[in-house]
Amino acid sequence: DVRTVDQPLGTGERYTVSDLAFGLGYGRRISDKFAVGLQVSYLSETIWHSSMTAFAMNVGTLYRISEDGFHIGASISNFGTRAKFDGTDLRVLYDQDPSVSGDNGNLPAELFTDDFPLPILFRVGLGMPVTVNEKNQVHLAVDAFHPSDNTESISTGAEWTYDNTLFIRGGYQNIFLNDSEVGLTLGAGLRYMLDAYAVNFDYAWADHGRIKETHRITLGISF
């Protein structure tokens, strides 16, 4: 429902917004220490009767100093075509010269929008698992972000694992980012082995500033 300052309860008009991303990826382990991955995506966004489409590519690498030790990753995301909105919402009625009386003030016209690049994101991450004892392990991680449409930032987090069954997580997102709306994140997970399958249940809580907190629940099966 469309709401304005003059009509805070709604104008009676309605609109819809939708986003779609479909991707196909491939990853390969080049050696026992180095791996690379590639994903090609189709992106679409629709606002009422206007939409835009674009194609993007993501590339990432991971280098492990040792199998169970310090590792470094890097990726570039949203490297692709330029996007532009088009649709019937941009068709308007136009009066070419309002100062002239008696002319046709309802000429059909079309608004043209500028195309724009996708927000490219370059990131570098460091990870380090720390084995406390046979059943307890802590994994530390920090990521640095360099976006094309905002300031640089850092996110950091940690995960404690007990017997590869119970997981407790915590972190903080987008430190140093201008006008950041995210911050503290917390989560937990459980893993249950069922024959050759692993059933995973995860819960995550995140602070999103003005839109309050978000809750995510994930159920997965791996084999």
mmCIF file of C-alpha atoms in Angstrom:
data_model
loop_
_atom_site.group_PDB
_atom_site.id
_atom_site.type_symbol
_atom_site.label_atom_id
_atom_site.label_comp_id
_atom_site.label_asym_id
_atom_site.label_seq_id
_atom_site.Cartn_x
_atom_site.Cartn_y
_atom_site.Cartn_z
ATOM 1 C CA ASP A 1 0.000 0.000 0.000
ATOM 2 C CA VAL A 2 1.464 3.392 -1.028
ATOM 3 C CA ARG A 3 1.733 5.825 1.916
ATOM 4 C CA THR A 4 2.586 9.516 1.678
ATOM 5 C CA VAL A 5 3.016 12.400 4.127
ATOM 6 C CA ASP A 6 -0.460 13.698 3.268
ATOM 7 C CA GLN A 7 -2.028 10.227 3.380
ATOM 8 C CA PRO A 8 -0.099 8.219 6.020
ATOM 9 C CA LEU A 9 -2.803 5.524 6.128
ATOM 10 C CA GLY A 10 -2.472 4.802 2.415
ATOM 11 C CA THR A 11 -3.567 6.177 -0.937
ATOM 12 C CA GLY A 12 -5.305 3.014 -2.094
ATOM 13 C CA GLU A 13 -2.569 2.334 -4.634
ATOM 14 C CA ARG A 14 -0.533 -0.837 -4.407
ATOM 15 C CA TYR A 15 2.800 -1.886 -5.829
ATOM 16 C CA THR A 16 5.063 -4.908 -5.700
ATOM 17 C CA VAL A 17 8.828 -5.318 -5.636
ATOM 18 C CA SER A 18 10.685 -8.516 -6.502
ATOM 19 C CA ASP A 19 14.313 -9.588 -6.917
ATOM 20 C CA LEU A 20 15.594 -12.700 -8.659
ATOM 21 C CA ALA A 21 19.105 -14.097 -8.914
ATOM 22 C CA PHE A 22 19.925 -17.345 -10.692
ATOM 23 C CA GLY A 23 23.493 -18.561 -10.804
ATOM 24 C CA LEU A 24 25.578 -21.436 -12.096
ATOM 25 C CA GLY A 25 28.920 -22.054 -10.462
ATOM 26 C CA TYR A 26 31.929 -24.320 -10.736
ATOM 27 C CA GLY A 27 34.793 -24.850 -8.317
ATOM 28 C CA ARG A 28 37.979 -26.847 -8.597
ATOM 29 C CA ARG A 29 40.796 -27.744 -6.268
ATOM 30 C CA ILE A 30 43.976 -27.030 -8.223
ATOM 31 C CA SER A 31 46.269 -28.519 -5.580
ATOM 32 C CA ASP A 32 46.068 -29.636 -1.968
ATOM 33 C CA LYS A 33 46.486 -25.984 -0.933
ATOM 34 C CA PHE A 34 44.873 -23.900 -3.695
ATOM 35 C CA ALA A 35 41.271 -23.839 -4.979
ATOM 36 C CA VAL A 36 39.366 -21.536 -7.354
ATOM 37 C CA GLY A 37 35.679 -21.021 -8.098
ATOM 38 C CA LEU A 38 33.592 -19.210 -10.725
ATOM 39 C CA GLN A 39 29.896 -18.314 -10.799
ATOM 40 C CA VAL A 40 27.837 -16.683 -13.564
ATOM 41 C CA SER A 41 24.526 -15.151 -12.501
ATOM 42 C CA TYR A 42 21.392 -13.722 -14.100
ATOM 43 C CA LEU A 43 19.918 -10.840 -12.078
ATOM 44 C CA SER A 44 16.462 -9.301 -12.329
ATOM 45 C CA GLU A 45 14.682 -6.626 -10.288
ATOM 46 C CA THR A 46 11.095 -5.477 -10.762
ATOM 47 C CA ILE A 47 9.429 -2.442 -9.174
ATOM 48 C CA TRP A 48 5.704 -2.417 -10.047
ATOM 49 C CA HIS A 49 5.681 -2.382 -13.887
ATOM 50 C CA SER A 50 9.331 -1.441 -14.458
ATOM 51 C CA SER A 51 12.250 -3.851 -14.392
ATOM 52 C CA MET A 52 15.925 -4.268 -15.132
ATOM 53 C CA THR A 53 18.100 -7.274 -15.938
ATOM 54 C CA ALA A 54 21.838 -7.873 -15.857
ATOM 55 C CA PHE A 55 24.462 -10.617 -15.970
ATOM 56 C CA ALA A 56 27.266 -10.832 -13.423
ATOM 57 C CA MET A 57 30.310 -12.977 -12.702
ATOM 58 C CA ASN A 58 31.871 -13.885 -9.343
ATOM 59 C CA VAL A 59 35.392 -15.271 -9.033
ATOM 60 C CA GLY A 60 37.031 -16.511 -5.841
ATOM 61 C CA THR A 61 40.199 -18.240 -4.673
ATOM 62 C CA LEU A 62 41.244 -19.981 -1.474
ATOM 63 C CA TYR A 63 44.786 -20.762 -0.368
ATOM 64 C CA ARG A 64 45.467 -22.967 2.656
ATOM 65 C CA ILE A 65 48.807 -22.703 4.370
ATOM 66 C CA SER A 66 48.112 -26.140 5.841
ATOM 67 C CA GLU A 67 45.163 -28.525 5.749
ATOM 68 C CA ASP A 68 43.968 -27.642 9.262
ATOM 69 C CA GLY A 69 45.664 -24.273 9.645
ATOM 70 C CA PHE A 70 45.746 -20.661 8.501
ATOM 71 C CA HIS A 71 44.015 -19.931 5.170
ATOM 72 C CA ILE A 72 43.516 -16.893 2.920
ATOM 73 C CA GLY A 73 40.669 -16.208 0.500
ATOM 74 C CA ALA A 74 39.847 -13.483 -2.016
ATOM 75 C CA SER A 75 36.953 -12.821 -4.369
ATOM 76 C CA ILE A 76 35.460 -10.263 -6.740
ATOM 77 C CA SER A 77 31.668 -10.137 -7.051
ATOM 78 C CA ASN A 78 29.168 -8.540 -9.455
ATOM 79 C CA PHE A 79 31.595 -7.993 -12.309
ATOM 80 C CA GLY A 80 29.194 -7.754 -15.239
ATOM 81 C CA THR A 81 26.953 -5.770 -17.539
ATOM 82 C CA ARG A 82 25.389 -2.389 -16.855
ATOM 83 C CA ALA A 83 21.746 -2.296 -15.783
ATOM 84 C CA LYS A 84 18.866 -0.007 -16.756
ATOM 85 C CA PHE A 85 15.215 0.227 -15.713
ATOM 86 C CA ASP A 86 12.469 0.188 -18.323
ATOM 87 C CA GLY A 87 8.720 -0.429 -18.283
ATOM 88 C CA THR A 88 5.225 1.005 -18.551
ATOM 89 C CA ASP A 89 5.652 3.053 -15.356
ATOM 90 C CA LEU A 90 7.969 5.307 -17.356
ATOM 91 C CA ARG A 91 5.204 6.132 -19.866
ATOM 92 C CA VAL A 92 3.711 9.516 -18.902
ATOM 93 C CA LEU A 93 1.526 12.322 -20.247
ATOM 94 C CA TYR A 94 3.487 15.504 -20.990
ATOM 95 C CA ASP A 95 2.715 19.146 -21.709
ATOM 96 C CA GLN A 96 5.547 20.447 -23.872
ATOM 97 C CA ASP A 97 4.763 24.137 -23.230
ATOM 98 C CA PRO A 98 2.476 24.802 -20.238
ATOM 99 C CA SER A 99 2.532 28.558 -20.982
ATOM 100 C CA VAL A 100 0.548 28.057 -24.211
ATOM 101 C CA SER A 101 -3.202 27.683 -23.733
ATOM 102 C CA GLY A 102 -5.313 25.575 -26.042
ATOM 103 C CA ASP A 103 -2.582 23.105 -27.009
ATOM 104 C CA ASN A 104 -2.631 19.412 -26.214
ATOM 105 C CA GLY A 105 -1.320 19.062 -22.674
ATOM 106 C CA ASN A 106 -1.619 15.274 -22.573
ATOM 107 C CA LEU A 107 0.911 14.166 -25.150
ATOM 108 C CA PRO A 108 2.176 10.620 -24.619
ATOM 109 C CA ALA A 109 5.845 10.612 -23.604
ATOM 110 C CA GLU A 110 8.453 8.328 -22.106
ATOM 111 C CA LEU A 111 11.004 8.906 -19.361
ATOM 112 C CA PHE A 112 14.483 7.527 -20.067
ATOM 113 C CA THR A 113 16.600 6.286 -17.166
ATOM 114 C CA ASP A 114 20.396 6.225 -17.120
ATOM 115 C CA ASP A 115 22.123 2.882 -17.048
ATOM 116 C CA PHE A 116 24.349 2.151 -14.084
ATOM 117 C CA PRO A 117 27.108 -0.334 -13.225
ATOM 118 C CA LEU A 118 26.556 -3.184 -10.813
ATOM 119 C CA PRO A 119 28.140 -2.595 -7.388
ATOM 120 C CA ILE A 120 31.437 -4.468 -7.669
ATOM 121 C CA LEU A 121 32.742 -5.886 -4.396
ATOM 122 C CA PHE A 122 36.304 -7.017 -3.758
ATOM 123 C CA ARG A 123 36.974 -8.884 -0.527
ATOM 124 C CA VAL A 124 39.895 -10.560 1.201
ATOM 125 C CA GLY A 125 39.478 -12.906 4.144
ATOM 126 C CA LEU A 126 41.674 -14.634 6.702
ATOM 127 C CA GLY A 127 40.710 -17.703 8.695
ATOM 128 C CA MET A 128 42.391 -19.635 11.461
ATOM 129 C CA PRO A 129 41.128 -22.781 13.224
ATOM 130 C CA VAL A 130 42.437 -23.297 16.751
ATOM 131 C CA THR A 131 42.227 -26.798 18.223
ATOM 132 C CA VAL A 132 41.720 -26.602 21.993
ATOM 133 C CA ASN A 133 41.497 -30.348 22.548
ATOM 134 C CA GLU A 134 40.075 -33.446 20.877
ATOM 135 C CA LYS A 135 36.453 -32.249 21.056
ATOM 136 C CA ASN A 136 36.739 -28.449 21.171
ATOM 137 C CA GLN A 137 37.776 -26.210 18.317
ATOM 138 C CA VAL A 138 37.544 -22.460 17.707
ATOM 139 C CA HIS A 139 37.532 -20.953 14.216
ATOM 140 C CA LEU A 140 38.470 -17.250 13.883
ATOM 141 C CA ALA A 141 37.785 -15.227 10.734
ATOM 142 C CA VAL A 142 38.117 -11.639 9.501
ATOM 143 C CA ASP A 143 37.050 -10.182 6.133
ATOM 144 C CA ALA A 144 37.995 -6.858 4.528
ATOM 145 C CA PHE A 145 35.602 -5.332 1.953
ATOM 146 C CA HIS A 146 36.262 -2.823 -0.816
ATOM 147 C CA PRO A 147 32.941 -1.974 -2.577
ATOM 148 C CA SER A 148 32.648 0.335 -5.568
ATOM 149 C CA ASP A 149 29.625 2.158 -4.093
ATOM 150 C CA ASN A 150 30.550 2.641 -0.431
ATOM 151 C CA THR A 151 33.425 2.924 2.012
ATOM 152 C CA GLU A 152 35.756 0.107 2.997
ATOM 153 C CA SER A 153 34.866 -2.002 6.016
ATOM 154 C CA ILE A 154 35.842 -5.042 8.073
ATOM 155 C CA SER A 155 33.739 -7.890 9.451
ATOM 156 C CA THR A 156 34.949 -10.372 12.020
ATOM 157 C CA GLY A 157 33.580 -13.460 13.726
ATOM 158 C CA ALA A 158 34.299 -16.637 15.638
ATOM 159 C CA GLU A 159 32.778 -20.102 15.912
ATOM 160 C CA TRP A 160 33.173 -22.600 18.749
ATOM 161 C CA THR A 161 32.604 -26.256 17.860
ATOM 162 C CA TYR A 162 32.055 -29.078 20.317
ATOM 163 C CA ASP A 163 32.535 -32.632 19.056
ATOM 164 C CA ASN A 164 31.570 -31.498 15.521
ATOM 165 C CA THR A 165 27.967 -31.484 16.798
ATOM 166 C CA LEU A 166 27.287 -28.207 18.625
ATOM 167 C CA PHE A 167 28.226 -24.816 17.148
ATOM 168 C CA ILE A 168 28.129 -21.390 18.830
ATOM 169 C CA ARG A 169 28.820 -18.315 16.678
ATOM 170 C CA GLY A 170 29.276 -14.579 17.126
ATOM 171 C CA GLY A 171 30.566 -11.656 15.103
ATOM 172 C CA TYR A 172 30.311 -8.024 14.095
ATOM 173 C CA GLN A 173 29.609 -6.764 10.563
ATOM 174 C CA ASN A 174 30.818 -3.776 8.530
ATOM 175 C CA ILE A 175 33.103 -2.021 11.017
ATOM 176 C CA PHE A 176 34.111 1.457 9.653
ATOM 177 C CA LEU A 177 31.332 1.422 7.012
ATOM 178 C CA ASN A 178 29.620 4.803 6.617
ATOM 179 C CA ASP A 179 25.933 4.753 7.687
ATOM 180 C CA SER A 180 26.071 1.033 8.446
ATOM 181 C CA GLU A 181 22.749 -0.544 9.441
ATOM 182 C CA VAL A 182 24.215 -3.852 10.616
ATOM 183 C CA GLY A 183 26.319 -4.800 13.599
ATOM 184 C CA LEU A 184 26.302 -7.621 16.125
ATOM 185 C CA THR A 185 25.472 -11.158 14.954
ATOM 186 C CA LEU A 186 24.900 -14.288 17.054
ATOM 187 C CA GLY A 187 24.020 -17.846 16.155
ATOM 188 C CA ALA A 188 24.030 -21.525 17.023
ATOM 189 C CA GLY A 189 23.826 -24.825 15.189
ATOM 190 C CA LEU A 190 23.381 -28.551 15.665
ATOM 191 C CA ARG A 191 24.560 -31.450 13.492
ATOM 192 C CA TYR A 192 23.164 -34.970 13.695
ATOM 193 C CA MET A 193 24.633 -37.892 11.750
ATOM 194 C CA LEU A 194 22.075 -40.252 10.249
ATOM 195 C CA ASP A 195 23.860 -43.136 8.524
ATOM 196 C CA ALA A 196 25.647 -41.532 5.544
ATOM 197 C CA TYR A 197 23.750 -38.230 5.908
ATOM 198 C CA ALA A 198 24.341 -35.202 8.103
ATOM 199 C CA VAL A 199 21.312 -33.195 9.226
ATOM 200 C CA ASN A 200 22.125 -29.587 10.142
ATOM 201 C CA PHE A 201 19.947 -27.086 12.000
ATOM 202 C CA ASP A 202 21.143 -23.479 12.307
ATOM 203 C CA TYR A 203 19.736 -20.326 13.877
ATOM 204 C CA ALA A 204 21.121 -16.789 13.423
ATOM 205 C CA TRP A 205 20.244 -13.412 14.938
ATOM 206 C CA ALA A 206 21.512 -10.120 13.511
ATOM 207 C CA ASP A 207 21.131 -6.461 14.457
ATOM 208 C CA HIS A 208 19.891 -4.432 11.454
ATOM 209 C CA GLY A 209 19.609 -0.959 12.951
ATOM 210 C CA ARG A 210 16.416 0.872 12.019
ATOM 211 C CA ILE A 211 14.647 -2.261 10.788
ATOM 212 C CA LYS A 212 15.444 -3.960 14.104
ATOM 213 C CA GLU A 213 16.754 -7.505 14.358
ATOM 214 C CA THR A 214 16.397 -10.387 11.912
ATOM 215 C CA HIS A 215 16.074 -14.097 12.636
ATOM 216 C CA ARG A 216 17.162 -16.853 10.241
ATOM 217 C CA ILE A 217 16.482 -20.571 10.583
ATOM 218 C CA THR A 218 18.145 -23.083 8.254
ATOM 219 C CA LEU A 219 17.626 -26.826 7.905
ATOM 220 C CA GLY A 220 20.041 -28.713 5.658
ATOM 221 C CA ILE A 221 20.989 -32.234 4.669
ATOM 222 C CA SER A 222 24.447 -33.083 3.352
ATOM 223 C CA PHE A 223 25.699 -36.349 1.912
#
